[in-house]
Amino acid sequence: MDTIDRPSGRAPRVTAAMVAQRAGVSTATVSLVANGKTRGRVSEDNISRVREAISELGYVVDGIGSSLAKGVSSIVILVAPDISNPFFAKVIAGVRETLGADYQLLLSVTDAGEFPHAEDVRKLMALRPAGLLVDAPNAGFLEELSAAGPLVLLDAPGLEAYAASVNLDVAHGARELAAHLADSGHTRAAYVDSVTGTATFDVRRNAFLEEAKARGISVPPDCIISTTIDVGAAAEAFALAWPQWQRSGVTAVVCGTDTHAYGVLQEARVAGVLIPQELAVAGFDDLPYSATSNPGLTSVHLPAMPLGRKAGQQLRGLMAGLELEEPHVTLDSSLVVRGSTG
Amino acid sequence: MDTIDRPSGRAPRVTAAMVAQRAGVSTATVSLVANGKTRGRVSEDNISRVREAISELGYVVDGIGSSLAKGVSSIVILVAPDISNPFFAKVIAGVRETLGADYQLLLSVTDAGEFPHAEDVRKLMALRPAGLLVDAPNAGFLEELSAAGPLVLLDAPGLEAYAASVNLDVAHGARELAAHLADSGHTRAAYVDSVTGTATFDVRRNAFLEEAKARGISVPPDCIISTTIDVGAAAEAFALAWPQWQRSGVTAVVCGTDTHAYGVLQEARVAGVLIPQELAVAGFDDLPYSATSNPGLTSVHLPAMPLGRKAGQQLRGLMAGLELEEPHVTLDSSLVVRGSTG
DNA sequence: CTGAAAGCGCTTACAG
DNA sequence: CTGAAAGCGCTTACAG
């Protein structure tokens, strides 16, 4: 039985006042009922009256009015430099899962790899978000943020001083990878880095280089290049560098992301470089396609969904006004060996 | 010269009243200046006074207060059933590009392939969005939406009656694909569909089946299966179906998305099925990885970024109160042939 | 050109 | 347990 009048297409906005009138109570009571704050404040009788009126009229608390009165909205802003990464889609899924229907996820996207600046941040804050999630930030951005309100950083190694964080132990996987290559007999490797000045990429590179060195794998400075996170760009850069690398005895290439690695694989096929016989290739992220490529891509697996889930969970805690028991969490990474490294 | 006092971490909210006082004008004037509505309404003198005060105090118009007064927010909601698809990341990038900094993009995500229902929609509308973008909807969802305000549909073939739309001519690519397979000598094919009841998948399948039939390729009912848009799920389903298909003489598999096709490629490698000698494989979307896989995946290319761009552009028109010159736009698709089909 | 005032829809002390 | 009232920060007729 639909009792809503909808004469000509657009339904009129139903307000708390309309509900109040129908239920024969004040708007204050409507607000209490609609927000479930009735405990010891509203009579059973009025509760059911209001509930009935609410469902009859199809009333929904107006987000804007509510936000203004409360001083905060139900929006959670997720700032991220690269949503084109499939890895990131899983992080979002994880966030959504723990945030549930109480909060709306607003995605702040800029151009690939770029972070918003002071003015953009102010505009975002003008939405009075309930909380902020920042993925793979750099220190400069966090300085500008001058953190107002609940804030959780994702994948922000070394930036623990700024806010609560959920990190990935990429260094562990990077070391495993170096060990794996050393065990396979490699003694000279190259590294394809990401150009974005994001902390996680520094950690990946440094951990790999350090462990490689310790294991007798040399990575000369001219064997380290960087490109944007793009298959084509990586392919091009590799094409340019390979002749040189080959001459200097490079037998393995490690890439900052699987996306870079796909570019290397692609170009290697074009150039007739045998993978893994002539060249071993590995990446970070373990994107879904890495299991599918031919050969499969050896990669450092990062738990994307758990990352999003945990970050959402921590943020919920902060938004509820809690003191986090464990403000800094680190999730494991581990190497997945596939055909691209023999 | 930073004149903002920030005694202990959290900056106090700067309001229009504070700016007004500093500039020696009323809040009405501040509002006019902040919104650029000064033409013939504010003296040059006051304009510069207010501008100065604004920048001195770092004032930003509060989104919530503004939205409440205006009756509409600056939020554009993008509803989509599957953001884990890299295709979708590009659509978002296109939308962002045309929407610019004036609007905030709110991503409404549900579980993969699911659409929000009545209640969720109401909650979204409670944010008073300036506009709505709905990707790959089904009719049921649009019925529930009872469209209030500017709305543009993306990739919603056959749903033109509901709202302005930007569509992809997937049928054209699908027919090209059927022709290509027929030309390659295939006479029996299988189809791996998506389980989501999304119109575009129906169009893809139907256009392919029709053209295949016309070209002498038979696709028996038991050679049509469907799975979620997931590499693993597709691989599993293919593993189960392949022995049967092989016996019945299937030499080509067309997949509703490249993601499905990756699953088929993966399982084929495991099962030792030679691609393309024993089995030709093709998909839709032309994801970045399709150029990289080995063999490369033949796929119907869909212009993701232009799709997002055009949709954003149309929505801007509607939000500006314009009548769209061309409310229904269709973008081209075309087949990209790679190694997976020989 | 300018400002006082009403109003957007809600929430929350407050007084009863 | 209940409601009148103030207030959140802004925008927009309105009167001047």
XYZ file of C-alpha atoms (C1' of nucleotides) in Angstrom, chain B residues 26 29 40-43 46 68-69 128, chain C residues 1-10:
20
model
C 27.639 42.072 5.740
C 28.250 40.679 0.568
C 26.416 44.981 -10.636
C 25.777 44.002 -7.026
C 28.982 44.761 -5.144
C 31.279 47.791 -5.377
C 34.040 46.001 -1.215
C 21.367 23.665 2.825
C 20.688 27.218 1.731
C 21.203 16.292 -2.152
C 25.226 49.008 -4.139
C 24.072 47.341 0.765
C 22.431 44.944 4.906
C 18.755 42.968 8.005
C 16.153 39.079 7.996
C 14.076 34.842 6.741
C 14.783 30.329 5.745
C 17.105 25.794 4.275
C 16.260 20.866 7.732
C 18.014 19.205 11.353
